[in-house]
Amino acid sequence: MSASGGAWGTVRVTDVPASETSADPSYWAQWTKDSEYGLRWHSLGRHFGIRAYGVNANVADAGRELVVRHEETEFGGQEELYVIVRGRARFECDGEAV
């Protein structure tokens, strides 16, 4: 909610507590070898009460894994959008480096 009571809101990612399950590195163990992956995973959707689609933020230092390798077909074939707010990232999508 906005300060004026409207149906919008703002928040700094770091002000949203790390998500319970997703912030536990053992949850991610099957997808990554990074023992710290997920420690700064934030469910923005949960914070704002969004249930129609997922909205998450993951914060990673330079050289750390930001997104684990996965196939969306395992999760209902959902589409994903990645936004890099600061820094740079390398992705491999369907075998193509982007």
JSON list of C-alpha atoms in Angstrom, two decimals:
[
{"chain": "A", "resi": 1, "resn": "MET", "atom": "CA", "xyz": [0.00, 0.00, 0.00]},
{"chain": "A", "resi": 2, "resn": "SER", "atom": "CA", "xyz": [1.13, 3.50, -0.69]},
{"chain": "A", "resi": 3, "resn": "ALA", "atom": "CA", "xyz": [1.39, 6.19, 1.98]},
{"chain": "A", "resi": 4, "resn": "SER", "atom": "CA", "xyz": [-1.82, 7.68, 0.55]},
{"chain": "A", "resi": 5, "resn": "GLY", "atom": "CA", "xyz": [-3.66, 4.35, 0.80]},
{"chain": "A", "resi": 6, "resn": "GLY", "atom": "CA", "xyz": [-3.47, 3.55, -2.94]},
{"chain": "A", "resi": 7, "resn": "ALA", "atom": "CA", "xyz": [-2.95, 0.07, -4.32]},
{"chain": "A", "resi": 8, "resn": "TRP", "atom": "CA", "xyz": [0.75, 0.43, -5.05]},
{"chain": "A", "resi": 9, "resn": "GLY", "atom": "CA", "xyz": [3.86, 0.15, -2.95]},
{"chain": "A", "resi": 10, "resn": "THR", "atom": "CA", "xyz": [7.61, 0.51, -2.89]},
{"chain": "A", "resi": 11, "resn": "VAL", "atom": "CA", "xyz": [10.29, -1.30, -0.95]},
{"chain": "A", "resi": 12, "resn": "ARG", "atom": "CA", "xyz": [14.04, -1.76, -1.01]},
{"chain": "A", "resi": 13, "resn": "VAL", "atom": "CA", "xyz": [14.89, -5.38, -1.69]},
{"chain": "A", "resi": 14, "resn": "THR", "atom": "CA", "xyz": [17.16, -5.42, 1.36]},
{"chain": "A", "resi": 15, "resn": "ASP", "atom": "CA", "xyz": [14.24, -4.31, 3.55]},
{"chain": "A", "resi": 16, "resn": "VAL", "atom": "CA", "xyz": [12.28, -7.47, 2.68]},
{"chain": "A", "resi": 17, "resn": "PRO", "atom": "CA", "xyz": [13.38, -10.32, 4.98]},
{"chain": "A", "resi": 18, "resn": "ALA", "atom": "CA", "xyz": [15.03, -13.25, 3.23]},
{"chain": "A", "resi": 19, "resn": "SER", "atom": "CA", "xyz": [12.43, -15.89, 2.36]},
{"chain": "A", "resi": 20, "resn": "GLU", "atom": "CA", "xyz": [12.24, -18.80, 4.81]},
{"chain": "A", "resi": 21, "resn": "THR", "atom": "CA", "xyz": [12.59, -21.91, 2.62]},
{"chain": "A", "resi": 22, "resn": "SER", "atom": "CA", "xyz": [14.26, -20.23, -0.34]},
{"chain": "A", "resi": 23, "resn": "ALA", "atom": "CA", "xyz": [16.88, -18.56, 1.86]},
{"chain": "A", "resi": 24, "resn": "ASP", "atom": "CA", "xyz": [18.03, -21.95, 3.17]},
{"chain": "A", "resi": 25, "resn": "PRO", "atom": "CA", "xyz": [21.01, -23.10, 1.07]},
{"chain": "A", "resi": 26, "resn": "SER", "atom": "CA", "xyz": [20.05, -26.76, 1.61]},
{"chain": "A", "resi": 27, "resn": "TYR", "atom": "CA", "xyz": [16.87, -26.10, -0.42]},
{"chain": "A", "resi": 28, "resn": "TRP", "atom": "CA", "xyz": [19.06, -25.27, -3.45]},
{"chain": "A", "resi": 29, "resn": "ALA", "atom": "CA", "xyz": [21.63, -28.08, -2.98]},
{"chain": "A", "resi": 30, "resn": "GLN", "atom": "CA", "xyz": [20.25, -30.16, -5.87]},
{"chain": "A", "resi": 31, "resn": "TRP", "atom": "CA", "xyz": [20.78, -27.27, -8.31]},
{"chain": "A", "resi": 32, "resn": "THR", "atom": "CA", "xyz": [23.98, -25.53, -7.17]},
{"chain": "A", "resi": 33, "resn": "LYS", "atom": "CA", "xyz": [27.32, -26.14, -5.50]},
{"chain": "A", "resi": 34, "resn": "ASP", "atom": "CA", "xyz": [27.36, -22.59, -4.10]},
{"chain": "A", "resi": 35, "resn": "SER", "atom": "CA", "xyz": [26.97, -23.17, -0.36]},
{"chain": "A", "resi": 36, "resn": "GLU", "atom": "CA", "xyz": [25.67, -19.61, 0.14]},
{"chain": "A", "resi": 37, "resn": "TYR", "atom": "CA", "xyz": [23.12, -19.58, -2.70]},
{"chain": "A", "resi": 38, "resn": "GLY", "atom": "CA", "xyz": [19.73, -18.33, -1.56]},
{"chain": "A", "resi": 39, "resn": "LEU", "atom": "CA", "xyz": [20.88, -16.55, 1.60]},
{"chain": "A", "resi": 40, "resn": "ARG", "atom": "CA", "xyz": [19.72, -13.27, 0.08]},
{"chain": "A", "resi": 41, "resn": "TRP", "atom": "CA", "xyz": [16.62, -14.56, -1.74]},
{"chain": "A", "resi": 42, "resn": "HIS", "atom": "CA", "xyz": [13.64, -12.28, -1.15]},
{"chain": "A", "resi": 43, "resn": "SER", "atom": "CA", "xyz": [10.00, -13.05, -2.01]},
{"chain": "A", "resi": 44, "resn": "LEU", "atom": "CA", "xyz": [8.74, -9.68, -3.15]},
{"chain": "A", "resi": 45, "resn": "GLY", "atom": "CA", "xyz": [5.45, -11.27, -4.18]},
{"chain": "A", "resi": 46, "resn": "ARG", "atom": "CA", "xyz": [4.83, -12.49, -0.64]},
{"chain": "A", "resi": 47, "resn": "HIS", "atom": "CA", "xyz": [5.75, -9.05, 0.73]},
{"chain": "A", "resi": 48, "resn": "PHE", "atom": "CA", "xyz": [3.22, -7.32, -1.53]},
{"chain": "A", "resi": 49, "resn": "GLY", "atom": "CA", "xyz": [0.59, -10.09, -1.37]},
{"chain": "A", "resi": 50, "resn": "ILE", "atom": "CA", "xyz": [0.92, -10.95, -5.08]},
{"chain": "A", "resi": 51, "resn": "ARG", "atom": "CA", "xyz": [-0.39, -14.45, -5.80]},
{"chain": "A", "resi": 52, "resn": "ALA", "atom": "CA", "xyz": [-1.06, -14.40, -9.57]},
{"chain": "A", "resi": 53, "resn": "TYR", "atom": "CA", "xyz": [2.63, -14.77, -10.45]},
{"chain": "A", "resi": 54, "resn": "GLY", "atom": "CA", "xyz": [6.00, -15.02, -8.73]},
{"chain": "A", "resi": 55, "resn": "VAL", "atom": "CA", "xyz": [8.11, -11.97, -7.95]},
{"chain": "A", "resi": 56, "resn": "ASN", "atom": "CA", "xyz": [11.47, -12.73, -6.35]},
{"chain": "A", "resi": 57, "resn": "ALA", "atom": "CA", "xyz": [14.81, -11.01, -5.94]},
{"chain": "A", "resi": 58, "resn": "ASN", "atom": "CA", "xyz": [18.13, -12.69, -5.38]},
{"chain": "A", "resi": 59, "resn": "VAL", "atom": "CA", "xyz": [21.18, -10.64, -4.44]},
{"chain": "A", "resi": 60, "resn": "ALA", "atom": "CA", "xyz": [24.66, -11.98, -5.21]},
{"chain": "A", "resi": 61, "resn": "ASP", "atom": "CA", "xyz": [28.17, -10.60, -4.99]},
{"chain": "A", "resi": 62, "resn": "ALA", "atom": "CA", "xyz": [30.46, -10.50, -8.04]},
{"chain": "A", "resi": 63, "resn": "GLY", "atom": "CA", "xyz": [31.44, -13.97, -9.14]},
{"chain": "A", "resi": 64, "resn": "ARG", "atom": "CA", "xyz": [28.63, -15.72, -7.24]},
{"chain": "A", "resi": 65, "resn": "GLU", "atom": "CA", "xyz": [25.80, -17.66, -8.81]},
{"chain": "A", "resi": 66, "resn": "LEU", "atom": "CA", "xyz": [22.69, -15.54, -9.22]},
{"chain": "A", "resi": 67, "resn": "VAL", "atom": "CA", "xyz": [20.31, -17.95, -10.98]},
{"chain": "A", "resi": 68, "resn": "VAL", "atom": "CA", "xyz": [20.60, -21.73, -10.78]},
{"chain": "A", "resi": 69, "resn": "ARG", "atom": "CA", "xyz": [20.55, -23.84, -13.94]},
{"chain": "A", "resi": 70, "resn": "HIS", "atom": "CA", "xyz": [17.04, -25.24, -14.33]},
{"chain": "A", "resi": 71, "resn": "GLU", "atom": "CA", "xyz": [14.35, -26.19, -16.83]},
{"chain": "A", "resi": 72, "resn": "GLU", "atom": "CA", "xyz": [11.04, -24.39, -16.49]},
{"chain": "A", "resi": 73, "resn": "THR", "atom": "CA", "xyz": [9.25, -27.40, -17.99]},
{"chain": "A", "resi": 74, "resn": "GLU", "atom": "CA", "xyz": [9.61, -29.00, -14.55]},
{"chain": "A", "resi": 75, "resn": "PHE", "atom": "CA", "xyz": [7.67, -26.10, -13.03]},
{"chain": "A", "resi": 76, "resn": "GLY", "atom": "CA", "xyz": [4.67, -25.86, -15.33]},
{"chain": "A", "resi": 77, "resn": "GLY", "atom": "CA", "xyz": [6.55, -24.23, -18.21]},
{"chain": "A", "resi": 78, "resn": "GLN", "atom": "CA", "xyz": [6.28, -20.79, -16.66]},
{"chain": "A", "resi": 79, "resn": "GLU", "atom": "CA", "xyz": [8.06, -17.88, -18.27]},
{"chain": "A", "resi": 80, "resn": "GLU", "atom": "CA", "xyz": [10.69, -15.88, -16.41]},
{"chain": "A", "resi": 81, "resn": "LEU", "atom": "CA", "xyz": [12.02, -12.35, -16.63]},
{"chain": "A", "resi": 82, "resn": "TYR", "atom": "CA", "xyz": [15.43, -11.48, -15.22]},
{"chain": "A", "resi": 83, "resn": "VAL", "atom": "CA", "xyz": [16.35, -7.89, -14.40]},
{"chain": "A", "resi": 84, "resn": "ILE", "atom": "CA", "xyz": [19.88, -6.93, -13.40]},
{"chain": "A", "resi": 85, "resn": "VAL", "atom": "CA", "xyz": [19.69, -3.74, -11.35]},
{"chain": "A", "resi": 86, "resn": "ARG", "atom": "CA", "xyz": [23.39, -3.28, -10.70]},
{"chain": "A", "resi": 87, "resn": "GLY", "atom": "CA", "xyz": [26.47, -4.92, -12.16]},
{"chain": "A", "resi": 88, "resn": "ARG", "atom": "CA", "xyz": [26.56, -7.47, -14.96]},
{"chain": "A", "resi": 89, "resn": "ALA", "atom": "CA", "xyz": [25.51, -11.07, -15.42]},
{"chain": "A", "resi": 90, "resn": "ARG", "atom": "CA", "xyz": [26.14, -13.91, -17.84]},
{"chain": "A", "resi": 91, "resn": "PHE", "atom": "CA", "xyz": [23.26, -16.22, -18.71]},
{"chain": "A", "resi": 92, "resn": "GLU", "atom": "CA", "xyz": [23.01, -19.35, -20.79]},
{"chain": "A", "resi": 93, "resn": "CYS", "atom": "CA", "xyz": [19.54, -19.81, -22.28]},
{"chain": "A", "resi": 94, "resn": "ASP", "atom": "CA", "xyz": [18.87, -22.93, -24.36]},
{"chain": "A", "resi": 95, "resn": "GLY", "atom": "CA", "xyz": [22.63, -23.36, -24.81]},
{"chain": "A", "resi": 96, "resn": "GLU", "atom": "CA", "xyz": [23.18, -19.78, -25.99]},
{"chain": "A", "resi": 97, "resn": "ALA", "atom": "CA", "xyz": [25.35, -17.34, -24.00]},
{"chain": "A", "resi": 98, "resn": "VAL", "atom": "CA", "xyz": [23.59, -14.02, -23.50]}
]
